[in-house]
Amino acid sequence: KGIWRWWARALVAGVLFDRGLLHGRAVKDLVKVTSREEASCISRITGLYLGLGYAGGKDSKASCFRIMINPSTQQYSPQSVNPNLANQLQRIKLLTLGKRSIEYIDRVFITLRISENIPCDLGKEAMEASLSALALAFRYSCFGKGGRRGLGCFSIKPYGQYSKFFLMNDQELLNTSVSNVSKVVDHVLKQGECRKLEERNIGNCELPPMPIISKNPNYINCVEQRETGDAVMPLKSLSPYNLFIVNGSNLLNMIHNFFLRPNRARVLLGNPRLSDRLRLTLNAWVLGLPREQRNTGYFITSNANRRASPILVAVHDNKAYISVFTSADWPKELKWRGADVKPIPIDEPRVINATFIALQELISYLKKNNLQVNQIWP
């Protein structure tokens, strides 16, 4: 349910951003965060009007939905991670450092039922908005340790009144989800909720203070150096949310290990010891923090202790989805420690440039692995 809420919040925040009501504020340690009023508004709409539960004082309300999971009657025997598997997947190797023993199940079939938890009377629009967010979560997210790297993915065979959202093609699902949530948010705003939010135009290069789903603005013209290197597919756009679809075989290993520099360098440069562009420009932090090992790498110098990757990978057999969120919720300063020590100041233009470089490398990496990649949203 937490991942369901995460996608619902991204949709709600995207509508507020498009309406000029979400700008965030700078703080001591971070480039931008949501203001208190913005965070409250997003939480209230997600929790009360989309029915996903709200813990905000006198208006507190339990989730309208109950999730019940029943495994099939087939017996599944856990397997222990062996050195071969650990060497194939970077995240598994990290989890098994120090010879830690980890068990996993390769395939499991479950029945997941969503029903009414408490009477909420959400109405048709709110129900469809909420369940379309769930459809996004299942298609573009995975679950558990390594979920952002394509581990723990589920493929869905839907049944029931609202199964249409799980059967839509990708563009239709995203456009329908944005449209459904927009109707709910606009209705809530007309009722006088969130009236403390400041409305003003969104700047051409302004980043949202949190991950959101929105087509606007297009940050391509905000990139300082737009050379594409050897990428064979230029980006159509660079928006707060971009979605790519990848087709091919052995997708999990290929995409999962892009986030390890030697693997990128081996594919892109032919030598795992060379430095790719993300390393040369000291921008690999954009793949997620912390990125440090044995007193080298990127260190957060502020009170923040981590920042999850803005790139989500979901693998479904011979098809994979890569979601990329561009937002300003990053530490203001990092420190690179390698052969020397260098401070890395971060601001909104640098986030845009780092994301652009990462996507150009990702596209080149996928193409050189003979995978088909297309940008499908916006």
PDB file of C-alpha atoms in Angstrom, residues 92-202:
ATOM      1  CA  ILE A  92      22.362  -9.085  -4.691  1.00  0.00           C
ATOM      2  CA  LYS A  93      26.132  -8.854  -4.334  1.00  0.00           C
ATOM      3  CA  LEU A  94      25.762  -5.888  -1.981  1.00  0.00           C
ATOM      4  CA  LEU A  95      23.150  -7.713   0.086  1.00  0.00           C
ATOM      5  CA  THR A  96      25.414 -10.738   0.467  1.00  0.00           C
ATOM      6  CA  LEU A  97      28.590  -8.885   1.491  1.00  0.00           C
ATOM      7  CA  GLY A  98      30.280 -10.484   4.475  1.00  0.00           C
ATOM      8  CA  LYS A  99      29.014 -13.896   3.336  1.00  0.00           C
ATOM      9  CA  ARG A 100      25.511 -13.129   4.514  1.00  0.00           C
ATOM     10  CA  SER A 101      23.036 -15.826   3.519  1.00  0.00           C
ATOM     11  CA  ILE A 102      19.950 -14.705   1.614  1.00  0.00           C
ATOM     12  CA  GLU A 103      17.070 -16.808   0.360  1.00  0.00           C
ATOM     13  CA  TYR A 104      14.709 -15.962  -2.466  1.00  0.00           C
ATOM     14  CA  ILE A 105      11.833 -17.374  -4.485  1.00  0.00           C
ATOM     15  CA  ASP A 106      12.191 -17.042  -8.244  1.00  0.00           C
ATOM     16  CA  ARG A 107       8.503 -17.237  -9.237  1.00  0.00           C
ATOM     17  CA  VAL A 108       5.409 -17.175  -7.090  1.00  0.00           C
ATOM     18  CA  PHE A 109       1.714 -16.991  -7.987  1.00  0.00           C
ATOM     19  CA  ILE A 110      -0.647 -15.143  -5.670  1.00  0.00           C
ATOM     20  CA  THR A 111      -4.197 -13.908  -5.625  1.00  0.00           C
ATOM     21  CA  LEU A 112      -4.400 -10.289  -4.515  1.00  0.00           C
ATOM     22  CA  ARG A 113      -7.823  -8.993  -3.632  1.00  0.00           C
ATOM     23  CA  ILE A 114      -8.679  -5.350  -3.006  1.00  0.00           C
ATOM     24  CA  SER A 115     -11.917  -4.699  -1.215  1.00  0.00           C
ATOM     25  CA  GLU A 116     -13.621  -2.093   0.950  1.00  0.00           C
ATOM     26  CA  ASN A 117     -12.008  -1.611   4.335  1.00  0.00           C
ATOM     27  CA  ILE A 118     -14.382   1.001   5.762  1.00  0.00           C
ATOM     28  CA  PRO A 119     -17.360   2.726   4.128  1.00  0.00           C
ATOM     29  CA  CYS A 120     -15.985   5.792   2.342  1.00  0.00           C
ATOM     30  CA  ASP A 121     -18.416   6.687  -0.439  1.00  0.00           C
ATOM     31  CA  LEU A 122     -15.536   7.837  -2.628  1.00  0.00           C
ATOM     32  CA  GLY A 123     -17.605   8.175  -5.762  1.00  0.00           C
ATOM     33  CA  LYS A 124     -16.801   6.898  -9.245  1.00  0.00           C
ATOM     34  CA  GLU A 125     -14.210   9.575 -10.138  1.00  0.00           C
ATOM     35  CA  ALA A 126     -12.217   9.181  -6.942  1.00  0.00           C
ATOM     36  CA  MET A 127     -12.355   5.380  -7.101  1.00  0.00           C
ATOM     37  CA  GLU A 128     -11.079   5.356 -10.679  1.00  0.00           C
ATOM     38  CA  ALA A 129      -8.367   7.889  -9.829  1.00  0.00           C
ATOM     39  CA  SER A 130      -7.152   5.802  -6.918  1.00  0.00           C
ATOM     40  CA  LEU A 131      -7.177   2.488  -8.775  1.00  0.00           C
ATOM     41  CA  SER A 132      -5.454   3.940 -11.829  1.00  0.00           C
ATOM     42  CA  ALA A 133      -2.621   4.960  -9.481  1.00  0.00           C
ATOM     43  CA  LEU A 134      -2.484   1.335  -8.316  1.00  0.00           C
ATOM     44  CA  ALA A 135      -2.222   0.196 -11.937  1.00  0.00           C
ATOM     45  CA  LEU A 136       0.814   2.472 -12.358  1.00  0.00           C
ATOM     46  CA  ALA A 137       2.384   1.043  -9.219  1.00  0.00           C
ATOM     47  CA  PHE A 138       2.088  -2.569 -10.381  1.00  0.00           C
ATOM     48  CA  ARG A 139       3.299  -1.914 -13.910  1.00  0.00           C
ATOM     49  CA  TYR A 140       6.189   0.478 -13.233  1.00  0.00           C
ATOM     50  CA  SER A 141       7.294  -0.469  -9.690  1.00  0.00           C
ATOM     51  CA  CYS A 142       8.714  -3.547  -8.045  1.00  0.00           C
ATOM     52  CA  PHE A 143       8.657  -4.495  -4.378  1.00  0.00           C
ATOM     53  CA  GLY A 144      11.166  -5.138  -1.617  1.00  0.00           C
ATOM     54  CA  LYS A 145      14.955  -4.889  -1.489  1.00  0.00           C
ATOM     55  CA  GLY A 146      16.238  -3.856  -4.877  1.00  0.00           C
ATOM     56  CA  GLY A 147      12.754  -2.923  -6.067  1.00  0.00           C
ATOM     57  CA  ARG A 148      14.077   0.167  -7.870  1.00  0.00           C
ATOM     58  CA  ARG A 149      16.483  -2.072  -9.749  1.00  0.00           C
ATOM     59  CA  GLY A 150      13.986  -4.533 -11.196  1.00  0.00           C
ATOM     60  CA  LEU A 151      13.841  -7.098  -8.370  1.00  0.00           C
ATOM     61  CA  GLY A 152      10.484  -8.183  -6.937  1.00  0.00           C
ATOM     62  CA  CYS A 153       8.283  -7.392  -9.941  1.00  0.00           C
ATOM     63  CA  PHE A 154       4.742  -8.695 -10.402  1.00  0.00           C
ATOM     64  CA  SER A 155       2.816  -9.198 -13.617  1.00  0.00           C
ATOM     65  CA  ILE A 156      -0.941  -8.823 -13.228  1.00  0.00           C
ATOM     66  CA  LYS A 157      -3.930 -10.700 -14.636  1.00  0.00           C
ATOM     67  CA  PRO A 158      -6.808  -8.470 -13.512  1.00  0.00           C
ATOM     68  CA  TYR A 159     -10.415  -9.409 -12.810  1.00  0.00           C
ATOM     69  CA  GLY A 160     -13.351  -7.311 -11.710  1.00  0.00           C
ATOM     70  CA  GLN A 161     -15.071  -4.013 -12.274  1.00  0.00           C
ATOM     71  CA  TYR A 162     -11.934  -1.867 -12.536  1.00  0.00           C
ATOM     72  CA  SER A 163      -9.686  -4.277 -14.420  1.00  0.00           C
ATOM     73  CA  LYS A 164      -9.665  -1.955 -17.458  1.00  0.00           C
ATOM     74  CA  PHE A 165      -6.897   0.171 -15.909  1.00  0.00           C
ATOM     75  CA  PHE A 166      -4.566  -2.822 -15.752  1.00  0.00           C
ATOM     76  CA  LEU A 167      -5.203  -3.658 -19.417  1.00  0.00           C
ATOM     77  CA  MET A 168      -4.623  -0.220 -20.984  1.00  0.00           C
ATOM     78  CA  ASN A 169      -1.576   0.476 -23.099  1.00  0.00           C
ATOM     79  CA  ASP A 170       1.064   2.629 -21.444  1.00  0.00           C
ATOM     80  CA  GLN A 171       0.220   6.030 -22.905  1.00  0.00           C
ATOM     81  CA  GLU A 172      -3.484   5.503 -22.326  1.00  0.00           C
ATOM     82  CA  LEU A 173      -2.888   4.416 -18.730  1.00  0.00           C
ATOM     83  CA  LEU A 174      -0.710   7.422 -17.917  1.00  0.00           C
ATOM     84  CA  ASN A 175      -2.982   9.933 -19.636  1.00  0.00           C
ATOM     85  CA  THR A 176      -6.060   8.390 -18.012  1.00  0.00           C
ATOM     86  CA  SER A 177      -4.421   8.389 -14.567  1.00  0.00           C
ATOM     87  CA  VAL A 178      -3.433  12.055 -14.870  1.00  0.00           C
ATOM     88  CA  SER A 179      -6.911  12.945 -16.117  1.00  0.00           C
ATOM     89  CA  ASN A 180      -8.679  11.014 -13.346  1.00  0.00           C
ATOM     90  CA  VAL A 181      -6.565  12.524 -10.577  1.00  0.00           C
ATOM     91  CA  SER A 182      -6.867  16.007 -12.112  1.00  0.00           C
ATOM     92  CA  LYS A 183     -10.660  15.832 -11.794  1.00  0.00           C
ATOM     93  CA  VAL A 184     -10.403  14.939  -8.114  1.00  0.00           C
ATOM     94  CA  VAL A 185      -7.777  17.585  -7.341  1.00  0.00           C
ATOM     95  CA  ASP A 186      -9.686  20.336  -9.161  1.00  0.00           C
ATOM     96  CA  HIS A 187     -12.866  19.402  -7.291  1.00  0.00           C
ATOM     97  CA  VAL A 188     -11.028  19.557  -3.976  1.00  0.00           C
ATOM     98  CA  LEU A 189      -9.501  22.941  -4.806  1.00  0.00           C
ATOM     99  CA  LYS A 190     -12.925  24.348  -5.714  1.00  0.00           C
ATOM    100  CA  GLN A 191     -14.156  23.282  -2.272  1.00  0.00           C
ATOM    101  CA  GLY A 192     -11.595  25.579  -0.681  1.00  0.00           C
ATOM    102  CA  GLU A 193      -9.009  22.975   0.347  1.00  0.00           C
ATOM    103  CA  CYS A 194      -5.335  23.977   0.034  1.00  0.00           C
ATOM    104  CA  ARG A 195      -6.228  27.678  -0.115  1.00  0.00           C
ATOM    105  CA  LYS A 196      -2.952  28.567   1.614  1.00  0.00           C
ATOM    106  CA  LEU A 197      -0.949  27.489  -1.440  1.00  0.00           C
ATOM    107  CA  GLU A 198       0.650  30.273  -3.438  1.00  0.00           C
ATOM    108  CA  GLU A 199      -0.289  30.262  -7.130  1.00  0.00           C
ATOM    109  CA  ARG A 200       2.282  31.489  -9.629  1.00  0.00           C
ATOM    110  CA  ASN A 201       3.631  30.517 -13.011  1.00  0.00           C
ATOM    111  CA  ILE A 202       6.057  27.619 -13.304  1.00  0.00           C
TER     112      ILE A 202
END
